[in-house]
Amino acid sequence: MGTLQQIHNWSLTHHPRWLVVIRVALGLCLFIKGYSFMINSTELDLLLQNSRLAAHNDAISIFVTWAHLLGGVLIIVGLLTRWAVALQLPILLGALIFVTSQQGIFAAGSMFPLTIVIFLLLLFFLVEGGGPISLDHFFKHHQA
């Protein structure tokens, strides 16, 4: 049995139900951030304008917005959880490196602590998966 299969089996037997609440909260945070970027696109444009990624501002803002919206919904319901998390990781890593470093870690209004927490939760759910209360688990065990 491979290491990933052993981690998956351990995860299913030792997955506390409160982790579902954390997974849903993580998905909601990502969805809300994507919605706020969609409603107030100048917020994301200003963040990207001051970073090293300003040359690709339009494409990145569209990708980040829709990745947060779609990824947030997928994480909430637990469908393709690891893929949705893997899609979010480069975005959060880019936010940590390019955007937050420009603003400063301890600047007033800095999102650095929240970004770190979300990044760590994404890493956790990349390993953990959706858990037993997810559409991933449902579809795996109810195949026709």
Short mmCIF file of C-alpha atoms in Angstrom, two decimals:
data_model
loop_
_atom_site.label_atom_id
_atom_site.label_comp_id
_atom_site.label_asym_id
_atom_site.label_seq_id
_atom_site.Cartn_x
_atom_site.Cartn_y
_atom_site.Cartn_z
CA MET A 1 0.00 0.00 0.00
CA GLY A 2 1.41 3.38 -1.01
CA THR A 3 2.06 6.22 1.36
CA LEU A 4 -0.77 8.34 -0.07
CA GLN A 5 -3.20 5.45 0.34
CA GLN A 6 -2.10 4.98 3.97
CA ILE A 7 -2.60 8.72 4.65
CA HIS A 8 -6.03 8.57 3.01
CA ASN A 9 -7.11 5.52 5.05
CA TRP A 10 -5.86 7.09 8.29
CA SER A 11 -7.66 10.31 7.40
CA LEU A 12 -10.99 8.53 6.92
CA THR A 13 -10.79 6.73 10.25
CA HIS A 14 -9.46 9.66 12.30
CA HIS A 15 -11.30 12.60 10.72
CA PRO A 16 -13.08 14.61 13.41
CA ARG A 17 -16.40 16.10 12.34
CA TRP A 18 -15.34 19.64 13.38
CA LEU A 19 -12.83 19.61 10.50
CA VAL A 20 -15.84 19.78 8.19
CA VAL A 21 -16.75 23.12 9.78
CA ILE A 22 -13.19 24.37 9.21
CA ARG A 23 -13.26 23.14 5.58
CA VAL A 24 -16.57 24.92 4.95
CA ALA A 25 -15.29 28.10 6.64
CA LEU A 26 -12.16 27.99 4.48
CA GLY A 27 -14.27 27.61 1.35
CA LEU A 28 -16.51 30.47 2.46
CA CYS A 29 -13.49 32.73 3.07
CA LEU A 30 -12.18 32.01 -0.41
CA PHE A 31 -15.61 32.46 -2.01
CA ILE A 32 -16.23 35.74 -0.19
CA LYS A 33 -12.79 37.04 -1.19
CA GLY A 34 -13.48 36.10 -4.82
CA TYR A 35 -16.86 37.82 -4.62
CA SER A 36 -15.28 40.94 -3.15
CA PHE A 37 -12.71 40.96 -5.97
CA MET A 38 -15.55 40.63 -8.49
CA ILE A 39 -17.65 43.42 -6.96
CA ASN A 40 -14.71 45.73 -6.27
CA SER A 41 -12.22 44.90 -9.03
CA THR A 42 -10.17 48.00 -8.28
CA GLU A 43 -9.14 46.44 -4.94
CA LEU A 44 -7.33 43.60 -6.69
CA ASP A 45 -6.02 45.91 -9.40
CA LEU A 46 -4.43 48.16 -6.78
CA LEU A 47 -2.86 45.18 -5.02
CA LEU A 48 -1.40 43.90 -8.28
CA GLN A 49 -0.41 47.34 -9.56
CA ASN A 50 2.13 47.83 -6.79
CA SER A 51 3.60 44.34 -7.14
CA ARG A 52 6.02 42.82 -9.61
CA LEU A 53 3.07 41.25 -11.45
CA ALA A 54 1.69 44.53 -12.81
CA ALA A 55 2.42 43.58 -16.42
CA HIS A 56 -0.21 40.80 -16.31
CA ASN A 57 -2.72 42.67 -14.16
CA ASP A 58 -5.88 41.94 -16.17
CA ALA A 59 -5.31 38.22 -16.70
CA ILE A 60 -4.26 37.63 -13.12
CA SER A 61 -7.23 39.50 -11.67
CA ILE A 62 -9.69 37.47 -13.77
CA PHE A 63 -7.97 34.19 -12.89
CA VAL A 64 -7.73 34.94 -9.17
CA THR A 65 -11.36 36.06 -8.95
CA TRP A 66 -12.81 33.00 -10.68
CA ALA A 67 -10.39 30.58 -9.03
CA HIS A 68 -11.47 31.85 -5.60
CA LEU A 69 -15.17 31.67 -6.51
CA LEU A 70 -15.04 28.19 -8.04
CA GLY A 71 -12.45 26.81 -5.62
CA GLY A 72 -14.40 28.14 -2.64
CA VAL A 73 -17.60 26.41 -3.75
CA LEU A 74 -15.77 23.14 -4.44
CA ILE A 75 -14.08 23.22 -1.03
CA ILE A 76 -17.39 24.01 0.72
CA VAL A 77 -19.16 20.97 -0.74
CA GLY A 78 -16.04 18.80 -0.69
CA LEU A 79 -16.02 18.03 -4.40
CA LEU A 80 -12.58 17.63 -6.00
CA THR A 81 -11.24 19.04 -2.76
CA ARG A 82 -7.56 18.34 -3.33
CA TRP A 83 -7.70 19.77 -6.87
CA ALA A 84 -9.51 22.89 -5.66
CA VAL A 85 -6.95 23.35 -2.90
CA ALA A 86 -4.07 22.79 -5.33
CA LEU A 87 -5.52 25.56 -7.51
CA GLN A 88 -5.58 27.96 -4.55
CA LEU A 89 -2.05 27.31 -3.28
CA PRO A 90 -0.14 29.23 -6.00
CA ILE A 91 -2.52 32.17 -5.62
CA LEU A 92 -1.99 32.38 -1.86
CA LEU A 93 1.76 31.86 -2.26
CA GLY A 94 1.80 34.71 -4.77
CA ALA A 95 -0.17 36.86 -2.36
CA LEU A 96 2.33 36.12 0.39
CA ILE A 97 5.40 36.78 -1.74
CA PHE A 98 4.41 39.59 -4.09
CA VAL A 99 1.55 41.50 -2.54
CA THR A 100 2.09 41.24 1.21
CA SER A 101 5.82 41.85 0.92
CA GLN A 102 5.08 45.17 -0.80
CA GLN A 103 2.70 46.29 1.94
CA GLY A 104 4.78 45.05 4.82
CA ILE A 105 4.03 42.24 7.20
CA PHE A 106 2.95 44.38 10.14
CA ALA A 107 1.48 47.32 8.21
CA ALA A 108 -1.90 48.67 9.25
CA GLY A 109 -4.61 46.75 7.45
CA SER A 110 -2.20 44.01 6.38
CA MET A 111 -3.83 40.73 5.46
CA PHE A 112 -0.62 38.81 6.17
CA PRO A 113 -1.84 36.86 9.25
CA LEU A 114 -5.08 35.81 7.55
CA THR A 115 -3.20 34.86 4.39
CA ILE A 116 -0.82 32.68 6.42
CA VAL A 117 -3.71 30.94 8.20
CA ILE A 118 -5.56 30.28 4.94
CA PHE A 119 -2.35 29.04 3.29
CA LEU A 120 -1.69 26.62 6.16
CA LEU A 121 -5.30 25.39 6.08
CA LEU A 122 -4.99 24.82 2.34
CA LEU A 123 -1.85 22.74 2.91
CA PHE A 124 -3.70 20.76 5.59
CA PHE A 125 -6.67 20.00 3.34
CA LEU A 126 -4.36 19.14 0.44
CA VAL A 127 -3.15 16.21 2.56
CA GLU A 128 -6.40 15.55 4.43
CA GLY A 129 -8.84 15.82 1.53
CA GLY A 130 -12.54 16.45 1.95
CA GLY A 131 -13.07 13.85 4.65
CA PRO A 132 -16.03 11.54 5.21
CA ILE A 133 -18.63 14.33 4.98
CA SER A 134 -17.94 15.47 1.44
CA LEU A 135 -19.11 14.83 -2.08
CA ASP A 136 -15.73 13.22 -2.81
CA HIS A 137 -16.46 10.55 -0.19
CA PHE A 138 -20.09 10.18 -1.30
CA PHE A 139 -19.23 9.65 -4.97
CA LYS A 140 -16.41 7.27 -4.15
CA HIS A 141 -18.67 4.98 -2.12
CA HIS A 142 -21.88 5.30 -4.18
CA GLN A 143 -20.67 4.57 -7.69
CA ALA A 144 -23.29 3.03 -9.93
#
